[in-house]
Coordinates of C-alpha atoms and ligand atoms in Angstrom, one line a residue:
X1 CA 262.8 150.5 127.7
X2 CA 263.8 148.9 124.5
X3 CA 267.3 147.5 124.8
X4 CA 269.7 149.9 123.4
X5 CA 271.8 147.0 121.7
X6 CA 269.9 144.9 119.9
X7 CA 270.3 141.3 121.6
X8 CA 269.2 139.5 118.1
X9 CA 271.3 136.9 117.5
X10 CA 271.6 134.1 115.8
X11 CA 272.0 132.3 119.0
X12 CA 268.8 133.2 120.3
X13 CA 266.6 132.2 117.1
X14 CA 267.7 128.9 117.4
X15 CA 265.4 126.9 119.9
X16 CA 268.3 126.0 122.8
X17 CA 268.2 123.3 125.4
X18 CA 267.6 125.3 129.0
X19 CA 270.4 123.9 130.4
X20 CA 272.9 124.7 127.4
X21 CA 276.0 126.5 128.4
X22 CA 276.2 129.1 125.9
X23 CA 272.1 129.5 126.0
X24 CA 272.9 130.1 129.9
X25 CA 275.2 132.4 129.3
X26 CA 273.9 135.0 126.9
X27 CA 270.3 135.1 129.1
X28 CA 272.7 135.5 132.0
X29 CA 274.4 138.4 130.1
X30 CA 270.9 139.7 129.3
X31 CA 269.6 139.9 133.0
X32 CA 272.9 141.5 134.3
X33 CA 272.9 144.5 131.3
X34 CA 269.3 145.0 132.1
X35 CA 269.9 144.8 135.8
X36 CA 273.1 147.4 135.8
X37 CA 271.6 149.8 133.6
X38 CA 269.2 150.0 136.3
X39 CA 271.0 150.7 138.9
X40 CA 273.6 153.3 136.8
X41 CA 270.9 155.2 134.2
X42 CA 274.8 157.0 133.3
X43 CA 275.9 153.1 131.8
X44 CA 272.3 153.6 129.7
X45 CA 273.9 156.5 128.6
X46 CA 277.1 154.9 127.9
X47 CA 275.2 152.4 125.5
X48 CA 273.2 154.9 123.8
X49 CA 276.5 156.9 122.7
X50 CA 278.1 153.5 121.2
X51 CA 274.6 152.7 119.4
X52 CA 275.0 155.9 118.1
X53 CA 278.5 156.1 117.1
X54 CA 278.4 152.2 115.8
X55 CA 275.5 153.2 113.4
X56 CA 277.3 156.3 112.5
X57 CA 280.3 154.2 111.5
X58 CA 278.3 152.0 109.9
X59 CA 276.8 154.2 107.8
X60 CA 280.0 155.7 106.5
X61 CA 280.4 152.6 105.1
X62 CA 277.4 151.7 103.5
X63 CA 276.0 148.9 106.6
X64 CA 273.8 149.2 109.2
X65 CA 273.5 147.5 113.3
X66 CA 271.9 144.7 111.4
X67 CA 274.4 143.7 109.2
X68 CA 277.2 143.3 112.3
X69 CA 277.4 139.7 113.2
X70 CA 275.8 138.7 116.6
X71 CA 278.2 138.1 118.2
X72 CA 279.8 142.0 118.0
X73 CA 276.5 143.1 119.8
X74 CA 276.3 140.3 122.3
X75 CA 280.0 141.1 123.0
X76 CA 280.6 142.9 126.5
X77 CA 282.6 142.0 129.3
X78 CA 282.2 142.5 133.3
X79 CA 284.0 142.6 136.1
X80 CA 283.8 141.7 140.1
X81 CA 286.2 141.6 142.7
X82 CA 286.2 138.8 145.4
X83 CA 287.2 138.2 149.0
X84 CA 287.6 134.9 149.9
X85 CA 289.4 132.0 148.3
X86 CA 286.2 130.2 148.9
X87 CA 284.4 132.7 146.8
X88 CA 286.6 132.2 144.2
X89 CA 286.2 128.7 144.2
X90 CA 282.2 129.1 144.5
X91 CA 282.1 131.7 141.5
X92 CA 284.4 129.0 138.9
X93 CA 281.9 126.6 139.4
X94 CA 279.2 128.6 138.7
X95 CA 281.0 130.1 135.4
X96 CA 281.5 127.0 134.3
X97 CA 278.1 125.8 134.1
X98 CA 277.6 129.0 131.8
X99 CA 280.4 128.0 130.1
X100 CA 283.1 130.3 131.1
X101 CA 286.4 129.2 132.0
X102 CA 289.8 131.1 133.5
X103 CA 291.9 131.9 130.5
X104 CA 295.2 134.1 131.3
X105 CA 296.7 135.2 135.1
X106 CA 296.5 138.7 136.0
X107 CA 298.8 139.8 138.8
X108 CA 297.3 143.0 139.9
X109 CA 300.4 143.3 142.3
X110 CA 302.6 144.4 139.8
X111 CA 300.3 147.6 139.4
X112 CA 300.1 148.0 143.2
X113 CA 296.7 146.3 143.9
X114 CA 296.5 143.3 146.3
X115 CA 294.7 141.4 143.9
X116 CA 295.1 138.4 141.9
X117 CA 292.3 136.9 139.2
X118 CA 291.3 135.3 136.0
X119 CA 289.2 136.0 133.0
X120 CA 286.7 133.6 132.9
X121 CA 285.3 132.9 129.1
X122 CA 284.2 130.4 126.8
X123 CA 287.4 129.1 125.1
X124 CA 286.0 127.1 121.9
X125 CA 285.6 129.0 118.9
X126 CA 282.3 128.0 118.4
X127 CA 281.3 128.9 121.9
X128 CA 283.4 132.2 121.6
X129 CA 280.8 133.2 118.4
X130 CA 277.8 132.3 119.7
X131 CA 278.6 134.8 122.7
X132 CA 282.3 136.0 123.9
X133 CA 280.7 137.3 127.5
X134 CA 283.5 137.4 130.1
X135 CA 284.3 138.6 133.3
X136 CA 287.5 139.9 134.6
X137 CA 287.4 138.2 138.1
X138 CA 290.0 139.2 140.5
X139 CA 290.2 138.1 144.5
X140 CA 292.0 139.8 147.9
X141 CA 295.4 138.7 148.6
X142 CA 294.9 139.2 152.1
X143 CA 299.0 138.3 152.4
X144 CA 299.6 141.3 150.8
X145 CA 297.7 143.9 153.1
X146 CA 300.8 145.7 154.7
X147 CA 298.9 146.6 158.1
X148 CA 298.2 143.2 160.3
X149 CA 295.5 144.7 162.4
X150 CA 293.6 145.3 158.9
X151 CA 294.6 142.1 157.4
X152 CA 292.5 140.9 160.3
X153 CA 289.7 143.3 160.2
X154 CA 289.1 142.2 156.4
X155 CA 289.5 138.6 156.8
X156 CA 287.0 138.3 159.9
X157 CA 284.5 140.5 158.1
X158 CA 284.7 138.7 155.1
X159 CA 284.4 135.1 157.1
X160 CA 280.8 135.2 157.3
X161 CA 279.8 136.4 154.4
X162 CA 277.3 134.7 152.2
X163 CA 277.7 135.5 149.0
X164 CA 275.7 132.5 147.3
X165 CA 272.2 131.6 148.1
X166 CA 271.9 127.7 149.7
X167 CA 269.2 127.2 146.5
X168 CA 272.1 128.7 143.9
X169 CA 274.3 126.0 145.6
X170 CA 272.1 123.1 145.2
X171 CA 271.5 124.4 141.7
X172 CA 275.4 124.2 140.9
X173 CA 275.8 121.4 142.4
X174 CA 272.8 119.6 140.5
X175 CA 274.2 121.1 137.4
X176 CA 277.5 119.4 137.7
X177 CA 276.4 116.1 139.0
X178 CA 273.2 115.4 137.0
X179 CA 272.2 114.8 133.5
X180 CA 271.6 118.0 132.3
X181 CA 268.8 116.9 130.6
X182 CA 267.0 116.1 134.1
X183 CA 266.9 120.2 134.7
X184 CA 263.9 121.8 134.0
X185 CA 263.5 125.2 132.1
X186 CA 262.2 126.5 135.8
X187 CA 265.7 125.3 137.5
X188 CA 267.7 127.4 135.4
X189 CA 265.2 130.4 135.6
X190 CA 265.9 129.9 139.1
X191 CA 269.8 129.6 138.4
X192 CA 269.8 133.1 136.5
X193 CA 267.5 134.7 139.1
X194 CA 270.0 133.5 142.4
X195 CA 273.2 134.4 140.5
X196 CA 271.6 138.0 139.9
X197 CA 272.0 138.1 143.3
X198 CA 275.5 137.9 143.7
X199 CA 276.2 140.7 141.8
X200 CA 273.2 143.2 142.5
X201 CA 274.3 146.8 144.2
X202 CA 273.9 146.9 148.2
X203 CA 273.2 150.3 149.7
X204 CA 273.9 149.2 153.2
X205 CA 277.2 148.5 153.7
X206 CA 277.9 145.5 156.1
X207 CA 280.1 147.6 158.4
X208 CA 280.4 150.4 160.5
X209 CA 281.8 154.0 158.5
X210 CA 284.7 153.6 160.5
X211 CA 285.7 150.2 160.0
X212 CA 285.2 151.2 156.2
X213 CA 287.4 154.0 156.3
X214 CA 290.1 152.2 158.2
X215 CA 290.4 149.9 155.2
X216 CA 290.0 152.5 153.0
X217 CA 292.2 154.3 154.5
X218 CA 294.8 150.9 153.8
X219 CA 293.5 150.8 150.2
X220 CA 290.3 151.8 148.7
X221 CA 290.3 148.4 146.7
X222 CA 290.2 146.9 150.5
X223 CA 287.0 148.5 151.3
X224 CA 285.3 148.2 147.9
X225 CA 285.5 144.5 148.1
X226 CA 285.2 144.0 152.4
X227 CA 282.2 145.9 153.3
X228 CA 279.5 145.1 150.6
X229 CA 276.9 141.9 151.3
X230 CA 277.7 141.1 147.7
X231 CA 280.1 141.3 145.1
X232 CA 278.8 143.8 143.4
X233 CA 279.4 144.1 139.4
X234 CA 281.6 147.3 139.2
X235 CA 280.7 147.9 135.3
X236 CA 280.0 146.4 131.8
X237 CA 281.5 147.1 129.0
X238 CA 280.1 146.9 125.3
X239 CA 282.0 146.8 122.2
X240 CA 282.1 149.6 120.2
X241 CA 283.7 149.9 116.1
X242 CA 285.2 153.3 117.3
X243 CA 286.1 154.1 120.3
X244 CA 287.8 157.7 119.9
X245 CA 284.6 158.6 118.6
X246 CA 282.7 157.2 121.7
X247 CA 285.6 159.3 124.0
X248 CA 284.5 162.6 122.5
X249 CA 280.7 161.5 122.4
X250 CA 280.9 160.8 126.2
X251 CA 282.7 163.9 127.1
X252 CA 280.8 166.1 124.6
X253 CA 277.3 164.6 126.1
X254 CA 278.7 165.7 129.7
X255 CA 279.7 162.2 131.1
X256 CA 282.5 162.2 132.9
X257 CA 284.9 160.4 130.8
X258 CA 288.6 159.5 132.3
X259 CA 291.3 161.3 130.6
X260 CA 292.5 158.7 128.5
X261 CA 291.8 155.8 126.0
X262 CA 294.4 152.6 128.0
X263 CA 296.0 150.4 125.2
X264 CA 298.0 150.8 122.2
X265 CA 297.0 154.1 119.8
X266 CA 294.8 154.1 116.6
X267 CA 295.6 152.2 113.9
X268 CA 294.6 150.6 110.5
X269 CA 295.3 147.4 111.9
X270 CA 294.0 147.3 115.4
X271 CA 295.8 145.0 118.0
X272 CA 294.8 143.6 121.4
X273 CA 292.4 146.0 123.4
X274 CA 291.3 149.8 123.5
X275 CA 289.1 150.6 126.5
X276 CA 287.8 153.6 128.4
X277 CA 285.2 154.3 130.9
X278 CA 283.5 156.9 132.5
X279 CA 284.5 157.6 136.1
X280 CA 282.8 155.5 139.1
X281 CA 279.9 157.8 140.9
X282 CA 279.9 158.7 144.2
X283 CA 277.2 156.6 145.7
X284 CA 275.1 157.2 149.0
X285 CA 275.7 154.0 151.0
X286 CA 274.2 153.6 154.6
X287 CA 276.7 152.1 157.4
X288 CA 275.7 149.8 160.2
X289 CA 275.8 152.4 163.1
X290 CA 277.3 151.7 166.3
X291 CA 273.6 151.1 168.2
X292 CA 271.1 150.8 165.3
X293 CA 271.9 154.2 164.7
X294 CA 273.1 153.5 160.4
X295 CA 274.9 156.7 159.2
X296 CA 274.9 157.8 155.7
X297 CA 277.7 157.9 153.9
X298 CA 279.1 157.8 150.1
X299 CA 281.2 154.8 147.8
X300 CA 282.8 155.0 144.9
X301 CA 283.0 152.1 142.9
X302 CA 280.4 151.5 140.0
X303 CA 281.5 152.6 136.6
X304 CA 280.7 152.1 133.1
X305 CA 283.4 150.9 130.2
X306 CA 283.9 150.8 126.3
X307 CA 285.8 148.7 124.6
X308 CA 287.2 148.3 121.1
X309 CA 288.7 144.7 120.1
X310 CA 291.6 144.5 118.1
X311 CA 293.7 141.3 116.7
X312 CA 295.3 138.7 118.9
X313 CA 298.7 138.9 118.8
X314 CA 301.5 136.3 119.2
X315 CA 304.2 135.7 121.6
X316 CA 306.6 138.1 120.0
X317 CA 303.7 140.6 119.1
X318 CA 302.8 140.7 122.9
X319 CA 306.5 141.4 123.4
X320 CA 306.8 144.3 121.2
X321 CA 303.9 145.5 123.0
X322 CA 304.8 145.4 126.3
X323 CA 308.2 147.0 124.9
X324 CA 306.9 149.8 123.1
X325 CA 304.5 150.6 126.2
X326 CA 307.0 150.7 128.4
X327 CA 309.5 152.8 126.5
X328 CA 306.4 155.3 125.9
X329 CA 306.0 155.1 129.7
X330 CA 309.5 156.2 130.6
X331 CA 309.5 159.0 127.8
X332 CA 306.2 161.0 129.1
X333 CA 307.9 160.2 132.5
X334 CA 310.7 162.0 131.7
X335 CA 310.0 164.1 128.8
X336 CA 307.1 165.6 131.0
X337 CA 305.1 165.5 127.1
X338 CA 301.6 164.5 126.3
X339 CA 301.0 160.5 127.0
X340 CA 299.1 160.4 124.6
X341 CA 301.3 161.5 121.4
X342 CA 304.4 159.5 122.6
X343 CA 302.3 156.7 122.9
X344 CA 301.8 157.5 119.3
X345 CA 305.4 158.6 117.7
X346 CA 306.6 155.2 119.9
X347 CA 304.1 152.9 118.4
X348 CA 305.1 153.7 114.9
X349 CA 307.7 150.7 115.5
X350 CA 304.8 148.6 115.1
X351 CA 304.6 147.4 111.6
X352 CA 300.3 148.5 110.9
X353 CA 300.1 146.3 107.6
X354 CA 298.3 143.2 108.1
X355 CA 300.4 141.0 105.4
X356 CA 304.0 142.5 107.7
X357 CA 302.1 141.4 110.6
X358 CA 301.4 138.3 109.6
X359 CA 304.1 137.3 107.4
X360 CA 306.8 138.7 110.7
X361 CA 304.4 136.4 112.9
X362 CA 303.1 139.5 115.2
X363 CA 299.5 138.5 115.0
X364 CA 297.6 135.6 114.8
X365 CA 295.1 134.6 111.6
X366 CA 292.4 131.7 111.4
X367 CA 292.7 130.3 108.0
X368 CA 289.8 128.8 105.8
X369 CA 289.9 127.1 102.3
X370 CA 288.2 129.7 100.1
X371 CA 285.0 127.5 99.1
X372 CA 284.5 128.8 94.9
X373 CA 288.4 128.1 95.2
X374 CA 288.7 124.4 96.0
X375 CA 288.7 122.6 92.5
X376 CA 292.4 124.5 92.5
X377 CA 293.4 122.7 95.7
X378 CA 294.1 119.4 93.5
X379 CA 297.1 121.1 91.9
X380 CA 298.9 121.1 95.2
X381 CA 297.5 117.3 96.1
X382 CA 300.9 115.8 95.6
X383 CA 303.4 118.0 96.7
X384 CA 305.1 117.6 100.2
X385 CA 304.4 120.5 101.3
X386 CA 303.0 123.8 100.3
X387 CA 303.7 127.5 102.0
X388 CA 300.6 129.4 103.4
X389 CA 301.6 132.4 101.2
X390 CA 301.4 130.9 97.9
X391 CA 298.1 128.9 99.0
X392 CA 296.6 132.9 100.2
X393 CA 298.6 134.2 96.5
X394 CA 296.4 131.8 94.9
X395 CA 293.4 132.4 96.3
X396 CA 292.5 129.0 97.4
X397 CA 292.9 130.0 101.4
X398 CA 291.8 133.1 103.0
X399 CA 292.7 134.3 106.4
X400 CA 291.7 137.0 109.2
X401 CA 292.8 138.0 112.2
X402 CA 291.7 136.3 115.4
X403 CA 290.3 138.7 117.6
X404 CA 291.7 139.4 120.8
X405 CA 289.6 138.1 123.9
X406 CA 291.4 139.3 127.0
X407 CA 292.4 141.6 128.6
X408 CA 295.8 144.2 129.5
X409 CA 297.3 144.4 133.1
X410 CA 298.5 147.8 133.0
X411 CA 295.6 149.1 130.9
X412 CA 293.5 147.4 133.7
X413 CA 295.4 149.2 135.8
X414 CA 294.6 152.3 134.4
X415 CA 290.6 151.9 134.8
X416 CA 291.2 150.6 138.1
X417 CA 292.9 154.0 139.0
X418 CA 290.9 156.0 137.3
X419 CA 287.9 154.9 139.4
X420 CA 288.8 154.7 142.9
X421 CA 288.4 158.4 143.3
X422 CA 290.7 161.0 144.7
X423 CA 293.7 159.1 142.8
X424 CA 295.8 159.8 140.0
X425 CA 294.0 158.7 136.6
X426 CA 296.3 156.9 135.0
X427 CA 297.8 153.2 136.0
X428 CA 299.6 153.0 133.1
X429 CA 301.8 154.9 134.8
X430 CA 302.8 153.2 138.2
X431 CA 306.1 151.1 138.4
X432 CA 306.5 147.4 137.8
X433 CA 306.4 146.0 141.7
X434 CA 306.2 142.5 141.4
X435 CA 309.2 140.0 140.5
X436 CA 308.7 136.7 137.6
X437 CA 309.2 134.4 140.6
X438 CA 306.6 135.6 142.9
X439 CA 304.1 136.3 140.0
X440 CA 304.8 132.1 139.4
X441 CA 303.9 131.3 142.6
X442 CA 300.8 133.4 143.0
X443 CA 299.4 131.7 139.8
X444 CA 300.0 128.2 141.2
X445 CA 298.3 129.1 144.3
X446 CA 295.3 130.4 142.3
X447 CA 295.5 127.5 140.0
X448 CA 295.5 125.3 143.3
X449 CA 292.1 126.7 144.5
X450 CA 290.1 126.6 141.0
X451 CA 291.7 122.9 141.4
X452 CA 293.1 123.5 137.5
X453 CA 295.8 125.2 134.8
X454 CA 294.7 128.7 134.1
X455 CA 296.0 128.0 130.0
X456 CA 297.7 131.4 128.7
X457 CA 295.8 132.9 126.4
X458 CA 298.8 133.0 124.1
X459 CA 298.3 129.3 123.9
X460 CA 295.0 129.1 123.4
X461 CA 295.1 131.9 120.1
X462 CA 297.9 129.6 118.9
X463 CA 295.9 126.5 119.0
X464 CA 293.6 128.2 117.1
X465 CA 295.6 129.2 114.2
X466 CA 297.7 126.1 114.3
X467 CA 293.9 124.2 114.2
X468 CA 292.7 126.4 111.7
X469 CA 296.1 125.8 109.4
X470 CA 295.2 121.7 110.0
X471 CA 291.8 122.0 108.9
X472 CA 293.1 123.3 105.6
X473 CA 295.7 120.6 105.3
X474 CA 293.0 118.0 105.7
X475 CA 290.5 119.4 103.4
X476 CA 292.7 120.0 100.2
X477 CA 294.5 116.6 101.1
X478 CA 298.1 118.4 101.3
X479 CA 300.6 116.5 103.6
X480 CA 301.7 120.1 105.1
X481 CA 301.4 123.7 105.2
X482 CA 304.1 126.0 106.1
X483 CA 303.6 129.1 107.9
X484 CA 306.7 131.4 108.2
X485 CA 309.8 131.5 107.2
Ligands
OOG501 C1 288.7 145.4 136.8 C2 289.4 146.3 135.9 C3 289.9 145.5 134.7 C4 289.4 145.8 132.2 O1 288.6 146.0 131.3 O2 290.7 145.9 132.0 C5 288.9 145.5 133.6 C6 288.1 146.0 138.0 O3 288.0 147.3 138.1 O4 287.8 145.2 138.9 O5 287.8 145.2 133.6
NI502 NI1 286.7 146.3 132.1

């Protein structure tokens, strides 16, 4: 089966070491796409429905898939859930030899899951182009499992789990302590092939049915993430240049879509992160029966998700955000109206004009010297310092926004909910539960065990403007640029 997004990319033309980090990480991509759409033909689907609405859109203006930049079709995210802290451990290592690193804190508690994580992506711009892949990596907070006798239950079970083969080990370990160069092509075949393994779908649960409803029964989050041999991936997500057009395709193609599209509402200037996802399947699983006798049974966990990327935006952006969302939240609440259009009559707060959003510092832009403009640049060469908006006036620096590489805890939330089955769809919806200081001392503890700072992604967007804004100071030979007021 051809791949339905094209995986042509500049990165892959070029003739990369084996052992390179980026290289690593787009073959990695590669294998898990090809493996998942495998094992859910309805995430084929999924993909077929943005290739068809991307090349739609395209069309309308005038392009085609080839003309997007490689990136935008390399660009998909995943997600797994972990049990132990060891795992956690075990799985940074191994994202960081694929160059991916833990960028933001995500405290799942404050959407009523017992779960704590990390995105783990490439954080240099160049690394970020040649392929953004990331995965939303959360683990069990076993403190935070009310009942004691199922705190136990899941913490035994998951103490003997092997999630990581002894050769993927020695492969890791190789990989961080010898010259890369030493690797051969085969050892990081074999690297791809034994991390495959760690997410691949397990029919056979590890447990008896009724240990797995008991923690079900606790939460279904418990169970998802207890009675597996593996971690299994629960979806993939591809980017897609409209996503209320991939909403109706799904539901007009007969997947079964959830209700709603999490994040903020369409706009001409799009802002953080849009996602949906068609509901998790219920899948036949068989349980370890009590005397050898395994007893069928069904899971629901695997889903498939879509994703539209919008601008990164700044400390005070994120705030308005998180404002605006929460008013909307506590109208439809209350109002009893359509989420949806509040969402919308709310948001219109939120100035949609990329020159307001830049010049009242909501989103962040990368900045580049316009190259047929430079000879201009000498006119500033002795002046002090010169203000962004007359260099952009003039012509002689250009900007764009900096795309938005993480992720949303409540709209997380919301495709959490959505696929657990038997629940509410709808996270957005569920109360704040958590308090600043405990949410501070959860991230220091997870910080602890990866053994470093998890940098907010704020930061890191705002290194890259600041860097971008330096780059232009050096190059026309101007002392300073000022950005805002
Ligand atoms: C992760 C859900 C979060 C997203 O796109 O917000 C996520 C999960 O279900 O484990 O992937
Ligand atoms: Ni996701």
């Amino acid at each position: 089966m051809p791949s339905a997004i094209p995986q042509n990319g500049s990165a892959l033309h070029e003739e990369p070491k084996p052992w390179d980090p980026d290289h690593l990480r787009t073959r990695f991509v590669q294998a898990l796409s090809e493996m998942y759409r495998t094992e859910v033909p309805l995430y084929g689907k999924l993909v077929d429905v943005v290739n068809q609405v991307d090349t739609t859109t395209l069309q309308s203006r005038g392009q085609s898939l080839n003309d997007l930049p490689s990136r935008f079709q390399l660009e998909r995210h995943g997600a797994i859930r972990l049990g132990t802290q060891q795992e956690m451990r075990m799985i940074s290592r191994l994202f960081a030899v694929m160059g991916m690193f833990p960028v933001g804190y995500y405290d799942l508690k404050m959407v009523g899951f017992p779960l704590h994580g990390t995105a783990f992506r490439p954080q240099t711009e160049e690394s970020l182009r040649k392929n953004p892949f990331r995965v939303f990596t959360t683990v069990l907070r076993p403190d935070l499992i009310s009942s004691p006798k199922v705190r136990e239950m899941a913490t035994s079970i998951l103490s003997t789990r092997q999630l990581f083969s002894s050769r993927l080990i020695d492969l890791i370990d190789q990989a961080e302590t010898s010259a890369l160069a030493n690797l051969t092509a085969q050892d990081a075949n074999n690297l791809i092939t034994e991390s495959l393994k760690i997410f691949k779908w397990h029919s056979r649960s590890s447990v008896p049915l009724e240990t797995y409803l008991t923690l079900k029964k606790e939460h279904p989050m418990v169970a998802d993430i207890v009675c597996f041999p593996s971690a299994h991936i629960n979806h993939l997500t591809p980017r897609t240049l409209d996503i209320d057009a991939v909403q109706a395709g799904m539901i007009s193609q007969g997947l079964p879509a959830k209700d709603r599209i999490e994040g903020p509402p369409k706009r001409k200037c799009e802002i953080l992160l849009r996602q949906t996802s068609f509901k998790a399947l219920e899948e036949r699983v068989t349980f370890a029966g009590d005397a050898d006798h395994a007893v069928d049974g069904t899971h629901t966990a695997r889903f498939g998700e879509v994703e539209q990327r919008g601008a990164a935006v700044t400390r005070k952006g994120r705030e308005l955000y998180d404002a605006l969302l929460a008013k909307a939240v506590g109208r439809s609440e209350k109002e009893d109206k359509d989420s949806d259009k509040v969402l919308k009559e709310v948001f219109a707060e939120y100035p949609d004009d990329w020159e307001v959003l830049r010049k009242e510092g909501l989103v962040y832009f990368r900045y580049r010297v316009a190259e047929d403009k430079v000879p201009v640049a000498g006119a500033h060469k002795l002046e002090e310092s010169v203000h962004m908006d007359r260099l952009l006036k003039e012509g002689v620096v250009t900007c764009e926004p900096i795309t938005y590489e993480d992720f949303l805890p409540f709209s997380a939330a919301g495709i959490f909910t959505s696929n657990l089955g038997g629940e509410k769809d709808g996270g957005t919806e569920r109360k704040l539960q958590r308090t600043e200081e405990e949410s501070k001392r959860s991230r220091v503890q997870l910080e602890g065990l990866l053994g470093r700072k998890i940098p907010s992604e704020i930061d890191l967007y705002d290194e890259l403007q600041t860097d971008s804004v330096k780059e232009c100071q050096a190059f026309l030979g101007l002392s300073e640029i000022v950005l805002g007021a």
